[in-house]
């Protein structure tokens, strides 16, 4: 029987509807959740992502504060803006769209964001808390991945989980989150000796390498849950994941499509972190 398709789009929509209710409730107590979205320059992909995030905010009753800086804006200007946003009580979350232009030190910028407003979960304080298994703002894509796995009913505890990719924004944090949930985790990368063999041992497979159709169907362990994080633009303009969807579907028990899997969940988790930050601000 072919794998069931994990509908990330539908799940994200239902989370966003629930968040809209929570935002309404907070607003009735005088706190309208606010997200500052900072864009530097005019990278087309970044512009698309920022537009999607702002639209999602509006639909969920979250105030989005747009800060669009010119591509040649200085690091000092950006750090000054972040300092103002840190001090602004109407702003509960701060998102700086990456990548930044080369003349700006990304690490310095992420470090400048108040960890309590770091809804992207990229500040070293939140990265450290995640590694320690302590409460924190989990980065959005990994949080979405975990929610998608949980939605299948697959038991994470005791499962062999294999993560392909060790980036700071996907591979490493998702591995930490799976360890926290008592999976036995293997992280693979470009120097892994037997990638197909590692994939074959996975009850849960998370593929985040950025290579279209790299993971072949016959590699997949029968019954595995497959989360395809890859977003790759093909020459014909279509999007493809890192997994050969058709082949993998013959062996997996559940699989995410690309598009419509992890992508929509990333935005839903950003909104979730923002509403949570607003809620916490009422407790301060
Ligand atoms: P990075 O380029 O930062 O990292 C890629 C990782 O994959 C690296 O660890 C690299 O290994 C590993 N890798 C690359 N090629 C191979 C290979 N042939 N065999 C084994 N490992 C390999 O990518 P990201 O983590 O930022 O993104 C990964 C994918 O996920 C991309 O397609 C991206 O577009 C997508 N993405 C999707 C999101 C969503 O919301 N759906 C959000 C973020 C990313 P090494 O470390 O050795 O170089």
PDB file of C-alpha atoms in Angstrom, residues 79-284:
ATOM      1  CA  UNK A  79      22.017  47.003  14.845  1.00  0.00           C
ATOM      2  CA  UNK A  80      20.440  50.361  15.771  1.00  0.00           C
ATOM      3  CA  UNK A  81      17.085  49.175  14.406  1.00  0.00           C
ATOM      4  CA  UNK A  82      17.326  45.920  16.368  1.00  0.00           C
ATOM      5  CA  UNK A  83      18.098  47.840  19.573  1.00  0.00           C
ATOM      6  CA  UNK A  84      14.940  49.929  19.030  1.00  0.00           C
ATOM      7  CA  UNK A  85      12.832  46.820  18.323  1.00  0.00           C
ATOM      8  CA  UNK A  86      14.226  45.115  21.443  1.00  0.00           C
ATOM      9  CA  UNK A  87      12.993  48.077  23.490  1.00  0.00           C
ATOM     10  CA  UNK A  88       9.602  48.362  21.781  1.00  0.00           C
ATOM     11  CA  UNK A  89       6.811  46.820  23.896  1.00  0.00           C
ATOM     12  CA  UNK A  90       4.526  46.436  20.872  1.00  0.00           C
ATOM     13  CA  UNK A  91       7.085  44.100  19.261  1.00  0.00           C
ATOM     14  CA  UNK A  92       7.043  40.577  20.717  1.00  0.00           C
ATOM     15  CA  UNK A  93       9.031  38.856  17.996  1.00  0.00           C
ATOM     16  CA  UNK A  94      11.885  39.981  15.753  1.00  0.00           C
ATOM     17  CA  UNK A  95      12.718  38.218  12.533  1.00  0.00           C
ATOM     18  CA  UNK A  96      15.674  39.243  10.397  1.00  0.00           C
ATOM     19  CA  UNK A  97      15.322  37.593   7.004  1.00  0.00           C
ATOM     20  CA  UNK A  98      18.480  35.687   6.059  1.00  0.00           C
ATOM     21  CA  UNK A  99      20.767  35.709   4.188  1.00  0.00           C
ATOM     22  CA  UNK A 100      22.046  39.222   4.883  1.00  0.00           C
ATOM     23  CA  UNK A 101      24.241  41.115   2.421  1.00  0.00           C
ATOM     24  CA  UNK A 102      27.916  40.109   2.656  1.00  0.00           C
ATOM     25  CA  UNK A 103      29.076  43.351   4.346  1.00  0.00           C
ATOM     26  CA  UNK A 104      26.902  42.608   7.404  1.00  0.00           C
ATOM     27  CA  UNK A 105      28.056  40.117  10.038  1.00  0.00           C
ATOM     28  CA  UNK A 106      25.111  37.732  10.419  1.00  0.00           C
ATOM     29  CA  UNK A 107      26.339  36.348  13.763  1.00  0.00           C
ATOM     30  CA  UNK A 108      26.607  39.831  15.266  1.00  0.00           C
ATOM     31  CA  UNK A 109      23.068  40.640  14.133  1.00  0.00           C
ATOM     32  CA  UNK A 110      21.538  37.431  15.523  1.00  0.00           C
ATOM     33  CA  UNK A 111      23.382  37.998  18.797  1.00  0.00           C
ATOM     34  CA  UNK A 112      21.881  41.502  19.059  1.00  0.00           C
ATOM     35  CA  UNK A 113      18.286  40.232  19.100  1.00  0.00           C
ATOM     36  CA  UNK A 114      16.760  39.934  22.584  1.00  0.00           C
ATOM     37  CA  UNK A 115      16.519  36.123  23.128  1.00  0.00           C
ATOM     38  CA  UNK A 116      12.994  36.689  24.527  1.00  0.00           C
ATOM     39  CA  UNK A 117      11.988  38.081  21.103  1.00  0.00           C
ATOM     40  CA  UNK A 118      14.018  35.603  19.034  1.00  0.00           C
ATOM     41  CA  UNK A 119      11.038  33.833  17.442  1.00  0.00           C
ATOM     42  CA  UNK A 120      13.277  32.297  14.758  1.00  0.00           C
ATOM     43  CA  UNK A 121      15.227  30.493  17.500  1.00  0.00           C
ATOM     44  CA  UNK A 122      18.633  31.391  16.017  1.00  0.00           C
ATOM     45  CA  UNK A 123      20.112  33.337  18.971  1.00  0.00           C
ATOM     46  CA  UNK A 124      22.938  31.343  20.625  1.00  0.00           C
ATOM     47  CA  UNK A 125      20.997  31.443  23.929  1.00  0.00           C
ATOM     48  CA  UNK A 126      18.045  29.643  22.334  1.00  0.00           C
ATOM     49  CA  UNK A 127      20.365  27.319  20.380  1.00  0.00           C
ATOM     50  CA  UNK A 128      22.077  26.431  23.677  1.00  0.00           C
ATOM     51  CA  UNK A 129      18.799  25.896  25.525  1.00  0.00           C
ATOM     52  CA  UNK A 130      17.606  23.611  22.714  1.00  0.00           C
ATOM     53  CA  UNK A 131      20.849  21.593  22.916  1.00  0.00           C
ATOM     54  CA  UNK A 132      20.339  21.288  26.687  1.00  0.00           C
ATOM     55  CA  UNK A 133      16.753  20.131  26.151  1.00  0.00           C
ATOM     56  CA  UNK A 134      15.429  23.147  28.074  1.00  0.00           C
ATOM     57  CA  UNK A 135      12.349  25.237  27.171  1.00  0.00           C
ATOM     58  CA  UNK A 136      13.171  27.809  24.463  1.00  0.00           C
ATOM     59  CA  UNK A 137      12.006  29.180  21.132  1.00  0.00           C
ATOM     60  CA  UNK A 138      12.563  26.185  18.882  1.00  0.00           C
ATOM     61  CA  UNK A 139      13.597  27.101  15.334  1.00  0.00           C
ATOM     62  CA  UNK A 140      10.566  27.081  13.062  1.00  0.00           C
ATOM     63  CA  UNK A 141      11.404  24.474  10.403  1.00  0.00           C
ATOM     64  CA  UNK A 142      12.572  21.829  12.926  1.00  0.00           C
ATOM     65  CA  UNK A 143       9.513  22.516  15.125  1.00  0.00           C
ATOM     66  CA  UNK A 144       7.310  22.002  12.062  1.00  0.00           C
ATOM     67  CA  UNK A 145       9.118  18.751  11.238  1.00  0.00           C
ATOM     68  CA  UNK A 146       8.499  17.374  14.726  1.00  0.00           C
ATOM     69  CA  UNK A 147       4.806  18.328  14.558  1.00  0.00           C
ATOM     70  CA  UNK A 148       4.496  16.552  11.189  1.00  0.00           C
ATOM     71  CA  UNK A 149       6.126  13.373  12.540  1.00  0.00           C
ATOM     72  CA  UNK A 150       3.859  13.459  15.604  1.00  0.00           C
ATOM     73  CA  UNK A 151       0.791  13.875  13.388  1.00  0.00           C
ATOM     74  CA  UNK A 152       1.433  10.425  11.870  1.00  0.00           C
ATOM     75  CA  UNK A 153       1.108   8.718  15.253  1.00  0.00           C
ATOM     76  CA  UNK A 154       4.588   7.206  14.791  1.00  0.00           C
ATOM     77  CA  UNK A 155       6.281   6.706  18.152  1.00  0.00           C
ATOM     78  CA  UNK A 156       9.461   8.812  18.245  1.00  0.00           C
ATOM     79  CA  UNK A 157      10.724   7.291  21.501  1.00  0.00           C
ATOM     80  CA  UNK A 158      12.930   4.319  20.708  1.00  0.00           C
ATOM     81  CA  UNK A 159      12.791   4.890  16.944  1.00  0.00           C
ATOM     82  CA  UNK A 160      15.899   5.033  14.770  1.00  0.00           C
ATOM     83  CA  UNK A 161      15.833   8.541  13.329  1.00  0.00           C
ATOM     84  CA  UNK A 162      18.216   9.483  10.523  1.00  0.00           C
ATOM     85  CA  UNK A 163      18.725  13.151   9.682  1.00  0.00           C
ATOM     86  CA  UNK A 164      20.351  13.992   6.350  1.00  0.00           C
ATOM     87  CA  UNK A 165      22.113  17.370   6.637  1.00  0.00           C
ATOM     88  CA  UNK A 166      23.806  19.089   9.577  1.00  0.00           C
ATOM     89  CA  UNK A 167      22.998  22.762   9.010  1.00  0.00           C
ATOM     90  CA  UNK A 168      22.424  25.079  11.956  1.00  0.00           C
ATOM     91  CA  UNK A 169      18.890  25.874  10.830  1.00  0.00           C
ATOM     92  CA  UNK A 170      17.579  22.363  10.071  1.00  0.00           C
ATOM     93  CA  UNK A 171      19.804  19.309  10.594  1.00  0.00           C
ATOM     94  CA  UNK A 172      21.400  20.063  13.969  1.00  0.00           C
ATOM     95  CA  UNK A 173      18.312  21.461  15.725  1.00  0.00           C
ATOM     96  CA  UNK A 174      16.002  18.721  14.444  1.00  0.00           C
ATOM     97  CA  UNK A 175      18.525  16.129  15.687  1.00  0.00           C
ATOM     98  CA  UNK A 176      18.505  17.801  19.132  1.00  0.00           C
ATOM     99  CA  UNK A 177      14.704  17.765  19.193  1.00  0.00           C
ATOM    100  CA  UNK A 178      14.570  14.086  18.249  1.00  0.00           C
ATOM    101  CA  UNK A 179      17.144  13.221  20.940  1.00  0.00           C
ATOM    102  CA  UNK A 180      15.011  15.119  23.469  1.00  0.00           C
ATOM    103  CA  UNK A 181      12.101  12.865  22.430  1.00  0.00           C
ATOM    104  CA  UNK A 182      14.229   9.739  23.020  1.00  0.00           C
ATOM    105  CA  UNK A 183      14.870   8.713  19.422  1.00  0.00           C
ATOM    106  CA  UNK A 184      18.234   7.147  18.548  1.00  0.00           C
ATOM    107  CA  UNK A 185      19.579   9.720  16.123  1.00  0.00           C
ATOM    108  CA  UNK A 186      22.129   9.475  13.310  1.00  0.00           C
ATOM    109  CA  UNK A 187      23.130  12.685  11.532  1.00  0.00           C
ATOM    110  CA  UNK A 188      24.511  12.280   8.000  1.00  0.00           C
ATOM    111  CA  UNK A 189      26.339  14.813   5.821  1.00  0.00           C
ATOM    112  CA  UNK A 190      28.474  15.038   2.706  1.00  0.00           C
ATOM    113  CA  UNK A 191      31.278  12.965   4.267  1.00  0.00           C
ATOM    114  CA  UNK A 192      29.037  10.109   5.468  1.00  0.00           C
ATOM    115  CA  UNK A 193      30.507   6.823   4.204  1.00  0.00           C
ATOM    116  CA  UNK A 194      27.355   4.820   3.467  1.00  0.00           C
ATOM    117  CA  UNK A 195      24.422   7.174   3.178  1.00  0.00           C
ATOM    118  CA  UNK A 196      22.091   4.616   1.549  1.00  0.00           C
ATOM    119  CA  UNK A 197      22.862   2.147   4.354  1.00  0.00           C
ATOM    120  CA  UNK A 198      22.120   4.757   7.028  1.00  0.00           C
ATOM    121  CA  UNK A 199      18.848   5.678   5.308  1.00  0.00           C
ATOM    122  CA  UNK A 200      17.922   1.969   5.262  1.00  0.00           C
ATOM    123  CA  UNK A 201      18.044   1.874   9.077  1.00  0.00           C
ATOM    124  CA  UNK A 202      15.663   4.812   9.533  1.00  0.00           C
ATOM    125  CA  UNK A 203      12.232   4.390  11.084  1.00  0.00           C
ATOM    126  CA  UNK A 204      12.043   8.163  10.758  1.00  0.00           C
ATOM    127  CA  UNK A 205      13.931   9.889   7.947  1.00  0.00           C
ATOM    128  CA  UNK A 206      14.404  13.668   7.754  1.00  0.00           C
ATOM    129  CA  UNK A 207      16.041  14.751   4.490  1.00  0.00           C
ATOM    130  CA  UNK A 208      17.485  18.286   4.423  1.00  0.00           C
ATOM    131  CA  UNK A 209      20.396  18.391   1.984  1.00  0.00           C
ATOM    132  CA  UNK A 210      19.162  20.512  -0.917  1.00  0.00           C
ATOM    133  CA  UNK A 211      19.694  17.904  -3.681  1.00  0.00           C
ATOM    134  CA  UNK A 212      16.600  17.111  -5.809  1.00  0.00           C
ATOM    135  CA  UNK A 213      15.524  13.465  -5.718  1.00  0.00           C
ATOM    136  CA  UNK A 214      18.784  12.415  -4.034  1.00  0.00           C
ATOM    137  CA  UNK A 215      17.217   9.801  -1.725  1.00  0.00           C
ATOM    138  CA  UNK A 216      16.090   6.824  -3.789  1.00  0.00           C
ATOM    139  CA  UNK A 217      12.961   4.796  -3.101  1.00  0.00           C
ATOM    140  CA  UNK A 218      14.724   1.421  -2.602  1.00  0.00           C
ATOM    141  CA  UNK A 219      16.916   2.960   0.177  1.00  0.00           C
ATOM    142  CA  UNK A 220      13.868   3.559   2.377  1.00  0.00           C
ATOM    143  CA  UNK A 221      13.094   1.103   5.187  1.00  0.00           C
ATOM    144  CA  UNK A 222       9.608  -0.329   4.671  1.00  0.00           C
ATOM    145  CA  UNK A 223       7.134   1.492   6.917  1.00  0.00           C
ATOM    146  CA  UNK A 224       9.381   4.508   7.573  1.00  0.00           C
ATOM    147  CA  UNK A 225       8.027   8.002   8.092  1.00  0.00           C
ATOM    148  CA  UNK A 226       9.734  10.297   5.584  1.00  0.00           C
ATOM    149  CA  UNK A 227       9.946  14.062   6.074  1.00  0.00           C
ATOM    150  CA  UNK A 228      11.313  15.804   2.995  1.00  0.00           C
ATOM    151  CA  UNK A 229      12.594  19.278   3.894  1.00  0.00           C
ATOM    152  CA  UNK A 230      14.348  19.996   0.591  1.00  0.00           C
ATOM    153  CA  UNK A 231      13.070  22.778  -1.618  1.00  0.00           C
ATOM    154  CA  UNK A 232      14.829  22.571  -4.978  1.00  0.00           C
ATOM    155  CA  UNK A 233      13.901  24.510  -8.089  1.00  0.00           C
ATOM    156  CA  UNK A 234      14.132  22.282 -11.195  1.00  0.00           C
ATOM    157  CA  UNK A 235      15.102  23.621 -14.651  1.00  0.00           C
ATOM    158  CA  UNK A 236      11.413  23.494 -15.680  1.00  0.00           C
ATOM    159  CA  UNK A 237      10.550  25.816 -12.773  1.00  0.00           C
ATOM    160  CA  UNK A 238       8.842  23.120 -10.660  1.00  0.00           C
ATOM    161  CA  UNK A 239       9.778  22.456  -7.033  1.00  0.00           C
ATOM    162  CA  UNK A 240      11.202  19.126  -5.924  1.00  0.00           C
ATOM    163  CA  UNK A 241      12.244  17.687  -2.591  1.00  0.00           C
ATOM    164  CA  UNK A 242      15.395  15.771  -1.659  1.00  0.00           C
ATOM    165  CA  UNK A 243      13.554  12.442  -1.866  1.00  0.00           C
ATOM    166  CA  UNK A 244      12.363  10.595  -4.953  1.00  0.00           C
ATOM    167  CA  UNK A 245       8.721  10.944  -3.918  1.00  0.00           C
ATOM    168  CA  UNK A 246       7.245   8.284  -6.192  1.00  0.00           C
ATOM    169  CA  UNK A 247       9.791   5.614  -5.288  1.00  0.00           C
ATOM    170  CA  UNK A 248       9.759   6.423  -1.565  1.00  0.00           C
ATOM    171  CA  UNK A 249       5.971   6.330  -1.434  1.00  0.00           C
ATOM    172  CA  UNK A 250       6.062   2.651  -2.405  1.00  0.00           C
ATOM    173  CA  UNK A 251       7.987   1.787   0.794  1.00  0.00           C
ATOM    174  CA  UNK A 252       7.261   4.431   3.429  1.00  0.00           C
ATOM    175  CA  UNK A 253       4.180   4.442   5.661  1.00  0.00           C
ATOM    176  CA  UNK A 254       3.839   8.248   5.516  1.00  0.00           C
ATOM    177  CA  UNK A 255       5.627  10.939   3.529  1.00  0.00           C
ATOM    178  CA  UNK A 256       5.504  14.714   3.123  1.00  0.00           C
ATOM    179  CA  UNK A 257       5.044  16.177  -0.359  1.00  0.00           C
ATOM    180  CA  UNK A 258       7.083  19.082  -1.778  1.00  0.00           C
ATOM    181  CA  UNK A 259       5.528  21.593  -1.933  1.00  0.00           C
ATOM    182  CA  UNK A 260       2.811  21.333   0.727  1.00  0.00           C
ATOM    183  CA  UNK A 261       4.728  19.514   3.472  1.00  0.00           C
ATOM    184  CA  UNK A 262       7.323  21.187   5.665  1.00  0.00           C
ATOM    185  CA  UNK A 263       7.205  24.639   4.011  1.00  0.00           C
ATOM    186  CA  UNK A 264       3.756  25.734   5.265  1.00  0.00           C
ATOM    187  CA  UNK A 265       4.560  24.412   8.761  1.00  0.00           C
ATOM    188  CA  UNK A 266       7.625  26.663   9.015  1.00  0.00           C
ATOM    189  CA  UNK A 267       5.447  29.778   8.809  1.00  0.00           C
ATOM    190  CA  UNK A 268       2.838  28.325  11.189  1.00  0.00           C
ATOM    191  CA  UNK A 269       5.589  27.742  13.782  1.00  0.00           C
ATOM    192  CA  UNK A 270       6.870  31.304  13.372  1.00  0.00           C
ATOM    193  CA  UNK A 271       3.387  32.593  14.189  1.00  0.00           C
ATOM    194  CA  UNK A 272       3.152  30.153  17.104  1.00  0.00           C
ATOM    195  CA  UNK A 273       6.422  31.439  18.586  1.00  0.00           C
ATOM    196  CA  UNK A 274       5.225  35.035  18.154  1.00  0.00           C
ATOM    197  CA  UNK A 275       1.912  34.421  19.920  1.00  0.00           C
ATOM    198  CA  UNK A 276       3.820  32.582  22.657  1.00  0.00           C
ATOM    199  CA  UNK A 277       6.224  35.532  23.030  1.00  0.00           C
ATOM    200  CA  UNK A 278       3.268  37.900  23.335  1.00  0.00           C
ATOM    201  CA  UNK A 279       1.673  35.638  25.943  1.00  0.00           C
ATOM    202  CA  UNK A 280       4.910  35.511  27.944  1.00  0.00           C
ATOM    203  CA  UNK A 281       5.167  39.306  27.840  1.00  0.00           C
ATOM    204  CA  UNK A 282       1.912  39.530  29.797  1.00  0.00           C
ATOM    205  CA  UNK A 283       3.483  37.427  32.529  1.00  0.00           C
ATOM    206  CA  UNK A 284       6.524  39.701  32.859  1.00  0.00           C
TER     207      UNK A 284
END
